[in-house]
CSV table of C-alpha atoms in Angstrom, one decimal:
chain,number,residue,atom,x,y,z
A,1,UNK,CA,-12.9,-54.5,-192.2
A,2,UNK,CA,-9.5,-53.7,-193.8
A,3,UNK,CA,-6.4,-54.2,-191.6
A,4,UNK,CA,-4.5,-51.0,-190.7
A,5,UNK,CA,-0.7,-50.9,-190.5
A,6,UNK,CA,1.5,-48.1,-189.2
A,7,UNK,CA,3.5,-46.6,-186.3
A,8,UNK,CA,4.4,-43.3,-184.8
A,9,UNK,CA,7.5,-42.3,-182.9
A,10,UNK,CA,8.2,-39.7,-180.2
A,11,UNK,CA,11.6,-37.8,-180.1
A,12,UNK,CA,14.0,-37.4,-177.2
A,13,UNK,CA,16.1,-34.5,-176.0
A,14,UNK,CA,19.2,-34.5,-173.8
A,15,UNK,CA,21.4,-31.8,-172.2
A,16,UNK,CA,24.6,-32.9,-170.5
A,17,UNK,CA,28.3,-32.2,-170.1
A,18,UNK,CA,31.1,-33.5,-172.2
A,19,UNK,CA,32.1,-37.1,-171.2
A,20,UNK,CA,29.0,-37.3,-168.8
A,21,UNK,CA,26.6,-40.1,-170.0
A,22,UNK,CA,22.9,-39.4,-170.0
A,23,UNK,CA,19.9,-41.7,-170.6
A,24,UNK,CA,17.5,-40.7,-173.4
A,25,UNK,CA,14.1,-42.2,-173.9
A,26,UNK,CA,12.4,-42.0,-177.3
A,27,UNK,CA,9.3,-44.3,-178.1
A,28,UNK,CA,7.4,-46.1,-180.8
A,29,UNK,CA,3.7,-46.8,-180.9
A,30,UNK,CA,1.8,-49.3,-182.9
A,31,UNK,CA,-1.0,-47.3,-184.6
A,32,UNK,CA,-2.4,-50.2,-186.5
A,33,UNK,CA,-4.9,-53.0,-185.9
A,34,UNK,CA,-2.4,-55.8,-186.2
A,35,UNK,CA,0.7,-56.7,-184.2
A,36,UNK,CA,3.8,-54.8,-185.3
A,37,UNK,CA,7.3,-56.3,-185.4
A,38,UNK,CA,10.2,-53.9,-184.8
A,39,UNK,CA,13.2,-55.7,-186.3
A,40,UNK,CA,16.0,-53.1,-186.1
A,41,UNK,CA,16.9,-49.8,-184.5
A,42,UNK,CA,19.7,-47.5,-185.7
A,43,UNK,CA,20.9,-43.9,-185.5
A,44,UNK,CA,21.9,-41.8,-188.4
A,45,UNK,CA,23.6,-38.4,-188.5
A,46,UNK,CA,21.6,-35.5,-189.9
A,47,UNK,CA,24.8,-34.1,-191.4
A,48,UNK,CA,24.6,-30.9,-189.3
A,49,UNK,CA,26.8,-31.9,-186.4
A,50,UNK,CA,30.5,-31.0,-187.0
A,51,UNK,CA,32.7,-32.8,-184.5
A,52,UNK,CA,29.9,-35.1,-183.5
A,53,UNK,CA,29.6,-38.9,-184.0
A,54,UNK,CA,26.9,-41.6,-183.9
A,55,UNK,CA,29.5,-43.5,-181.9
A,56,UNK,CA,28.5,-41.3,-179.0
A,57,UNK,CA,25.1,-43.1,-178.9
A,58,UNK,CA,24.3,-46.6,-177.6
A,59,UNK,CA,20.9,-48.1,-178.1
A,60,UNK,CA,20.0,-50.2,-175.0
A,61,UNK,CA,16.6,-51.5,-176.3
A,62,UNK,CA,17.1,-54.9,-177.9
A,63,UNK,CA,15.5,-55.9,-181.2
A,64,UNK,CA,13.4,-57.6,-182.4
A,65,UNK,CA,10.3,-57.0,-180.3
A,66,UNK,CA,6.6,-57.0,-181.1
A,67,UNK,CA,4.0,-54.3,-180.3
A,68,UNK,CA,0.4,-55.2,-179.9
A,69,UNK,CA,-2.1,-52.7,-181.5
A,70,UNK,CA,-2.1,-49.5,-179.5
A,71,UNK,CA,0.9,-50.3,-177.4
A,72,UNK,CA,4.0,-48.1,-177.0
A,73,UNK,CA,7.6,-49.2,-176.4
A,74,UNK,CA,10.2,-46.9,-174.8
A,75,UNK,CA,13.5,-47.0,-176.7
A,76,UNK,CA,16.4,-46.3,-174.3
A,77,UNK,CA,19.6,-44.7,-175.6
A,78,UNK,CA,22.7,-43.7,-173.7
A,79,UNK,CA,24.4,-40.5,-175.0
A,80,UNK,CA,28.0,-40.1,-174.0
A,81,UNK,CA,29.4,-37.0,-175.7
A,82,UNK,CA,33.2,-36.7,-176.3
A,83,UNK,CA,32.8,-33.3,-177.9
A,84,UNK,CA,30.6,-30.2,-177.6
A,85,UNK,CA,27.1,-30.4,-179.1
A,86,UNK,CA,24.8,-27.4,-179.6
A,87,UNK,CA,21.3,-28.7,-180.3
A,88,UNK,CA,22.8,-31.4,-182.5
A,89,UNK,CA,20.1,-33.5,-184.4
A,90,UNK,CA,20.3,-37.2,-185.1
A,91,UNK,CA,17.7,-39.6,-186.5
A,92,UNK,CA,16.5,-42.7,-184.7
A,93,UNK,CA,15.2,-45.1,-187.3
A,94,UNK,CA,13.1,-48.1,-186.7
A,95,UNK,CA,12.7,-50.9,-189.2
A,96,UNK,CA,9.2,-52.6,-188.9
A,97,UNK,CA,7.1,-55.3,-190.4
A,98,UNK,CA,4.7,-52.8,-191.9
A,99,UNK,CA,4.3,-53.1,-195.6
A,100,UNK,CA,3.0,-49.5,-196.0
A,101,UNK,CA,5.6,-47.9,-193.7
A,102,UNK,CA,8.5,-50.2,-193.3
A,103,UNK,CA,10.7,-47.5,-191.7
A,104,UNK,CA,9.7,-44.9,-189.1
A,105,UNK,CA,11.9,-42.2,-187.7
A,106,UNK,CA,12.2,-39.5,-185.0
A,107,UNK,CA,14.8,-37.1,-183.9
A,108,UNK,CA,17.3,-37.1,-181.0
A,109,UNK,CA,18.4,-33.6,-180.1
A,110,UNK,CA,21.5,-33.3,-177.9
A,111,UNK,CA,23.5,-30.5,-176.3
A,112,UNK,CA,26.8,-31.1,-174.5
A,113,UNK,CA,28.8,-28.4,-172.9
A,114,UNK,CA,31.9,-27.8,-170.8
A,115,UNK,CA,32.6,-24.5,-169.0
A,116,UNK,CA,36.3,-23.5,-168.9
A,117,UNK,CA,37.3,-21.8,-165.7
A,118,UNK,CA,40.6,-20.3,-164.5
A,119,UNK,CA,42.0,-21.5,-161.2
A,120,UNK,CA,44.7,-19.3,-159.7
A,121,UNK,CA,47.2,-20.1,-157.0
A,122,UNK,CA,48.0,-16.9,-155.0
A,123,UNK,CA,50.3,-16.5,-152.1
A,124,UNK,CA,50.7,-14.2,-149.1
A,125,UNK,CA,52.9,-13.8,-146.0
A,126,UNK,CA,51.9,-15.6,-142.8
A,127,UNK,CA,48.6,-17.6,-142.9
A,128,UNK,CA,46.6,-14.9,-144.7
A,129,UNK,CA,44.5,-15.4,-147.8
A,130,UNK,CA,46.7,-15.4,-150.9
A,131,UNK,CA,46.8,-12.2,-153.0
A,132,UNK,CA,50.2,-12.3,-154.8
A,133,UNK,CA,51.8,-14.2,-157.7
A,134,UNK,CA,55.4,-13.8,-156.5
A,135,UNK,CA,56.9,-13.5,-153.0
A,136,UNK,CA,60.3,-13.6,-151.3
A,137,UNK,CA,60.7,-15.4,-148.0
A,138,UNK,CA,63.5,-15.6,-145.4
A,139,UNK,CA,64.8,-19.0,-144.4
A,140,UNK,CA,63.7,-20.4,-141.0
A,141,UNK,CA,60.3,-18.7,-140.9
A,142,UNK,CA,57.4,-20.5,-139.3
A,143,UNK,CA,54.2,-19.8,-141.2
A,144,UNK,CA,56.3,-18.1,-143.9
A,145,UNK,CA,53.6,-18.1,-146.6
A,146,UNK,CA,50.1,-19.3,-147.4
A,147,UNK,CA,49.1,-20.7,-150.8
A,148,UNK,CA,45.4,-20.2,-151.7
A,149,UNK,CA,43.8,-22.1,-154.5
A,150,UNK,CA,41.1,-20.0,-156.2
A,151,UNK,CA,38.4,-21.0,-158.7
A,152,UNK,CA,36.9,-18.5,-161.1
A,153,UNK,CA,33.2,-17.9,-160.5
A,154,UNK,CA,32.2,-14.8,-162.4
A,155,UNK,CA,29.6,-16.9,-164.3
A,156,UNK,CA,27.2,-19.7,-163.5
A,157,UNK,CA,28.4,-23.1,-164.7
A,158,UNK,CA,25.7,-24.7,-166.9
A,159,UNK,CA,24.5,-28.1,-165.9
A,160,UNK,CA,26.9,-28.3,-162.9
A,161,UNK,CA,25.6,-30.1,-159.9
A,162,UNK,CA,28.8,-31.4,-158.4
A,163,UNK,CA,29.7,-30.7,-154.8
A,164,UNK,CA,32.8,-32.9,-154.5
A,165,UNK,CA,36.3,-31.8,-155.6
A,166,UNK,CA,39.8,-33.0,-155.4
A,167,UNK,CA,42.7,-30.5,-155.2
A,168,UNK,CA,46.3,-31.6,-155.7
A,169,UNK,CA,49.1,-29.2,-154.7
A,170,UNK,CA,52.6,-29.9,-155.7
A,171,UNK,CA,55.7,-28.1,-154.4
A,172,UNK,CA,59.5,-28.6,-154.2
A,173,UNK,CA,60.7,-29.3,-150.6
A,174,UNK,CA,64.1,-27.7,-151.1
A,175,UNK,CA,63.2,-24.9,-148.7
A,176,UNK,CA,59.4,-25.2,-148.2
A,177,UNK,CA,57.5,-27.6,-145.9
A,178,UNK,CA,53.9,-27.7,-144.8
A,179,UNK,CA,53.4,-26.0,-141.4
A,180,UNK,CA,52.1,-28.2,-138.6
A,181,UNK,CA,49.6,-27.2,-136.0
A,182,UNK,CA,49.9,-27.8,-132.3
A,183,UNK,CA,48.3,-31.3,-132.7
A,184,UNK,CA,50.8,-32.0,-135.4
A,185,UNK,CA,48.1,-31.9,-138.1
A,186,UNK,CA,49.0,-30.2,-141.4
A,187,UNK,CA,48.0,-26.6,-141.5
A,188,UNK,CA,45.6,-27.1,-144.4
A,189,UNK,CA,42.1,-25.5,-144.3
A,190,UNK,CA,39.1,-25.0,-146.5
A,191,UNK,CA,39.3,-21.5,-148.1
A,192,UNK,CA,37.0,-18.9,-146.6
A,193,UNK,CA,34.7,-18.8,-149.6
A,194,UNK,CA,34.2,-22.6,-149.9
A,195,UNK,CA,33.8,-22.8,-146.1
A,196,UNK,CA,30.9,-20.5,-146.5
A,197,UNK,CA,29.4,-22.8,-149.1
A,198,UNK,CA,29.4,-25.7,-146.6
A,199,UNK,CA,32.6,-27.5,-147.7
A,200,UNK,CA,34.7,-29.6,-145.4
A,201,UNK,CA,37.9,-31.6,-146.1
A,202,UNK,CA,37.1,-35.3,-146.2
A,203,UNK,CA,40.6,-36.7,-146.8
A,204,UNK,CA,44.3,-35.7,-147.2
A,205,UNK,CA,47.1,-37.9,-148.6
A,206,UNK,CA,50.7,-37.2,-149.3
A,207,UNK,CA,53.1,-38.6,-151.9
A,208,UNK,CA,56.8,-37.7,-152.0
A,209,UNK,CA,59.2,-38.2,-155.0
A,210,UNK,CA,62.8,-38.3,-153.7
A,211,UNK,CA,64.3,-38.0,-157.1
A,212,UNK,CA,62.6,-34.6,-157.9
A,213,UNK,CA,62.3,-33.7,-154.1
A,214,UNK,CA,58.6,-32.8,-154.8
A,215,UNK,CA,55.7,-33.5,-152.6
A,216,UNK,CA,52.1,-33.9,-153.7
A,217,UNK,CA,49.3,-33.2,-151.3
A,218,UNK,CA,45.9,-34.6,-152.4
A,219,UNK,CA,42.9,-33.0,-150.7
A,220,UNK,CA,39.3,-34.2,-151.2
A,221,UNK,CA,36.5,-32.0,-150.1
A,222,UNK,CA,32.7,-32.0,-150.1
A,223,UNK,CA,30.1,-29.3,-149.7
A,224,UNK,CA,26.5,-28.4,-150.1
A,225,UNK,CA,26.6,-25.7,-152.9
A,226,UNK,CA,27.6,-26.3,-156.5
A,227,UNK,CA,29.0,-23.9,-159.1
A,228,UNK,CA,25.7,-23.1,-160.8
A,229,UNK,CA,25.6,-19.7,-159.1
A,230,UNK,CA,27.4,-16.6,-160.4
A,231,UNK,CA,29.4,-15.2,-157.4
A,232,UNK,CA,30.9,-12.4,-159.5
A,233,UNK,CA,34.4,-13.1,-158.0
A,234,UNK,CA,37.0,-15.8,-157.5
A,235,UNK,CA,36.4,-18.3,-154.7
A,236,UNK,CA,39.1,-19.5,-152.3
A,237,UNK,CA,38.9,-23.3,-152.2
A,238,UNK,CA,41.9,-24.4,-150.1
A,239,UNK,CA,44.6,-22.7,-148.1
A,240,UNK,CA,47.9,-24.3,-147.2
A,241,UNK,CA,50.5,-22.7,-144.9
A,242,UNK,CA,54.2,-23.4,-145.4
A,243,UNK,CA,57.3,-23.0,-143.3
A,244,UNK,CA,60.6,-21.9,-144.9
A,245,UNK,CA,64.0,-23.6,-144.3
A,246,UNK,CA,67.6,-23.0,-145.0
A,247,UNK,CA,68.1,-25.0,-148.2
A,248,UNK,CA,71.4,-26.8,-147.5
A,249,UNK,CA,72.2,-30.5,-147.8
A,250,UNK,CA,75.2,-32.8,-148.3
A,251,UNK,CA,75.4,-34.8,-151.6
A,252,UNK,CA,76.7,-38.3,-152.0
A,253,UNK,CA,80.3,-37.1,-152.2
A,254,UNK,CA,80.1,-35.2,-148.9
A,255,UNK,CA,80.0,-31.8,-150.5
A,256,UNK,CA,77.8,-29.1,-149.0
A,257,UNK,CA,75.3,-27.9,-151.5
A,258,UNK,CA,72.8,-25.0,-151.5
A,259,UNK,CA,69.5,-26.2,-153.0
A,260,UNK,CA,67.4,-24.2,-155.5
A,261,UNK,CA,66.3,-20.9,-154.1
A,262,UNK,CA,63.3,-20.5,-156.3
A,263,UNK,CA,60.2,-22.7,-156.7
A,264,UNK,CA,56.7,-22.7,-158.2
A,265,UNK,CA,53.8,-24.1,-156.3
A,266,UNK,CA,51.4,-25.8,-158.6
A,267,UNK,CA,47.9,-27.3,-158.3
A,268,UNK,CA,45.2,-29.1,-160.2
A,269,UNK,CA,41.5,-29.6,-159.6
A,270,UNK,CA,39.4,-32.6,-160.5
A,271,UNK,CA,35.7,-33.4,-160.2
A,272,UNK,CA,33.3,-36.0,-161.5
A,273,UNK,CA,30.8,-33.7,-163.1
A,274,UNK,CA,32.7,-33.1,-166.4
A,275,UNK,CA,30.8,-29.8,-166.8
A,276,UNK,CA,33.9,-27.9,-165.9
A,277,UNK,CA,37.5,-27.9,-167.3
A,278,UNK,CA,40.2,-25.8,-165.7
A,279,UNK,CA,43.1,-23.6,-166.8
A,280,UNK,CA,45.7,-22.8,-164.2
A,281,UNK,CA,47.9,-19.9,-163.1
A,282,UNK,CA,50.5,-20.5,-160.5
A,283,UNK,CA,52.7,-18.6,-158.1
A,284,UNK,CA,56.5,-18.4,-157.5
A,285,UNK,CA,58.3,-18.3,-154.2
A,286,UNK,CA,61.9,-17.1,-154.0
A,287,UNK,CA,64.2,-17.6,-150.9
A,288,UNK,CA,66.1,-14.5,-149.8
A,289,UNK,CA,69.9,-14.7,-150.3
A,290,UNK,CA,71.6,-16.0,-147.2
A,291,UNK,CA,75.3,-16.3,-146.2
A,292,UNK,CA,75.8,-19.3,-144.0
A,293,UNK,CA,78.5,-21.9,-143.3
A,294,UNK,CA,77.0,-25.3,-142.8
A,295,UNK,CA,79.9,-26.2,-140.4
A,296,UNK,CA,82.1,-23.5,-139.0
A,297,UNK,CA,84.9,-23.3,-136.3
A,298,UNK,CA,84.1,-21.1,-133.3
A,299,UNK,CA,87.5,-21.3,-131.6
A,300,UNK,CA,90.7,-23.1,-132.4
A,301,UNK,CA,92.6,-24.1,-129.2
A,302,UNK,CA,93.8,-27.0,-127.1
A,303,UNK,CA,90.3,-27.9,-126.1
A,304,UNK,CA,88.9,-31.2,-124.8
A,305,UNK,CA,86.4,-33.3,-126.6
A,306,UNK,CA,82.8,-32.2,-125.9
A,307,UNK,CA,79.3,-32.4,-127.3
A,308,UNK,CA,77.1,-29.5,-126.2
A,309,UNK,CA,73.4,-29.1,-125.7
A,310,UNK,CA,71.2,-27.9,-128.5
A,311,UNK,CA,69.8,-24.4,-127.9
A,312,UNK,CA,67.0,-23.8,-128.3
A,313,UNK,CA,65.5,-27.2,-127.5
A,314,UNK,CA,62.8,-27.9,-128.7
A,315,UNK,CA,64.1,-26.9,-132.2
A,316,UNK,CA,61.6,-25.0,-134.4
A,317,UNK,CA,61.5,-24.3,-138.1
A,318,UNK,CA,64.2,-21.6,-137.6
A,319,UNK,CA,66.6,-24.4,-136.8
A,320,UNK,CA,69.5,-24.6,-134.4
A,321,UNK,CA,73.2,-25.5,-134.1
A,322,UNK,CA,75.0,-28.4,-132.5
A,323,UNK,CA,78.1,-27.1,-130.7
A,324,UNK,CA,80.9,-29.6,-130.3
A,325,UNK,CA,84.7,-29.7,-129.6
A,326,UNK,CA,87.5,-31.8,-130.9
A,327,UNK,CA,90.6,-32.4,-128.8
A,328,UNK,CA,93.3,-33.4,-131.3
A,329,UNK,CA,94.8,-33.0,-134.8
A,330,UNK,CA,93.5,-34.7,-137.9
A,331,UNK,CA,90.7,-36.5,-136.0
A,332,UNK,CA,88.0,-38.2,-138.0
A,333,UNK,CA,84.7,-36.8,-136.7
A,334,UNK,CA,81.0,-37.4,-137.4
A,335,UNK,CA,77.8,-35.9,-136.1
A,336,UNK,CA,74.9,-38.3,-136.5
A,337,UNK,CA,71.1,-37.9,-136.0
A,338,UNK,CA,68.9,-40.8,-135.0
A,339,UNK,CA,65.1,-40.9,-134.6
A,340,UNK,CA,63.3,-42.3,-131.6
A,341,UNK,CA,63.4,-45.8,-133.2
A,342,UNK,CA,67.3,-45.6,-133.2
A,343,UNK,CA,67.3,-45.3,-137.0
A,344,UNK,CA,70.0,-43.1,-138.6
A,345,UNK,CA,68.2,-40.3,-140.4
A,346,UNK,CA,71.0,-37.8,-141.1
A,347,UNK,CA,74.7,-37.1,-140.9
A,348,UNK,CA,75.1,-33.3,-140.7
A,349,UNK,CA,78.9,-33.5,-140.6
A,350,UNK,CA,81.5,-36.1,-141.5
A,351,UNK,CA,85.2,-35.1,-142.0
A,352,UNK,CA,88.6,-34.7,-140.4
A,353,UNK,CA,89.0,-31.8,-137.9
A,354,UNK,CA,91.8,-30.3,-135.8
A,355,UNK,CA,91.5,-29.2,-132.2
A,356,UNK,CA,88.8,-26.6,-131.6
A,357,UNK,CA,85.2,-25.8,-131.1
A,358,UNK,CA,82.7,-26.0,-134.0
A,359,UNK,CA,79.0,-25.7,-134.8
A,360,UNK,CA,77.0,-27.7,-137.3
A,361,UNK,CA,73.5,-26.8,-138.4
A,362,UNK,CA,70.7,-29.2,-137.8
A,363,UNK,CA,69.0,-30.0,-141.2
A,364,UNK,CA,65.5,-29.4,-139.8
A,365,UNK,CA,64.0,-29.2,-143.2
A,366,UNK,CA,64.6,-32.9,-143.7
A,367,UNK,CA,63.1,-33.9,-140.4
A,368,UNK,CA,59.6,-34.2,-139.1
A,369,UNK,CA,58.5,-33.2,-135.6
A,370,UNK,CA,59.5,-35.7,-132.9
A,371,UNK,CA,62.2,-36.9,-130.5
A,372,UNK,CA,65.8,-37.3,-131.9
A,373,UNK,CA,69.2,-38.2,-130.6
A,374,UNK,CA,72.4,-36.6,-131.9
A,375,UNK,CA,75.6,-38.4,-131.5
A,376,UNK,CA,79.2,-37.3,-131.8
A,377,UNK,CA,82.0,-39.8,-132.7
A,378,UNK,CA,85.4,-38.2,-132.9
A,379,UNK,CA,88.6,-40.3,-132.4
A,380,UNK,CA,88.3,-42.0,-129.0
A,381,UNK,CA,85.3,-39.8,-128.0
A,382,UNK,CA,81.6,-40.7,-128.3
A,383,UNK,CA,78.6,-39.0,-126.7
A,384,UNK,CA,74.9,-38.8,-127.4
A,385,UNK,CA,72.3,-36.2,-126.4
A,386,UNK,CA,68.5,-35.8,-126.8
A,387,UNK,CA,66.6,-33.1,-128.7
A,388,UNK,CA,63.0,-32.4,-129.8
A,389,UNK,CA,61.9,-30.9,-133.1
A,390,UNK,CA,58.6,-29.1,-133.2
A,391,UNK,CA,57.5,-27.7,-136.6
């Protein structure tokens, strides 16, 4: 009986997202009556895949190997696309010991997609769902605005099965700060739409850059429903409520400076599925014009030294003034703020004053909720009083 040589191969197909690896399984079968040695495996381009590359494929099955007659070997290949593929065709070629058919081949058909979605950031007054792209706020308002992060969902996202997202929101702290609830937790919540999809916040972290005066809030969330459903509308993911402050501070030279009165709140969304990429549209917040003296005299007279009580106390986001009196001419005077650990946190006023009564604004936008002590040092006079800030 004559010996029979030969092999057959089965193709493999994969559908995935850009940058998301997927395992493909082709196979080769020994159709002959003698053992078959497979000495090499390689992939070649069909020439019909613009933008594609054989570098996106990795053959995991090692060669050489031997197949007994009638046996089949799976050939494992990892496909990691770095570009879009639409039924791209590549050839998997096996070099064998057969003298009649030394090379066998089959096809690898691949599709890789990425859906591009728009994510809007919209704002509203109070703690309501955001609907506007621009808004004006007055200084010293608690729950002045809410910023809602939306995700476009007027189409189903192909191949998406991700239910974990990270949202980063960045804002300038010149006159905005995140509102705190009664338990001192940040007023950050899952948006109404994502809450209905079973999402909860699993973590929140903060990073502050003192050079740019920008804060970044990183929110991780997890749910039970992915984006493969067409909701025919934008979905609210996250809502953050902000307080507004009077944007005044003192620079290194002791000058009173009004900070920027306009800012843009920005955000980004990241997820591990790679099936979705995002474009962004942000919103702008403008502080209403205000006329305010950071430190102003109330009455000039032959008064005695005095440090008054803060009113109201506790101090809220609307702020408060410290009233004090100086009892002489050309008296070096400082008003200092200390936290509960006796650490100096602010010097609202430092200068030379004549006899009279004055007020100085508490820079509440720079301070977190808690117990503080304010101290007056003026010539021979020194006094300290307690206040509480609740934001």
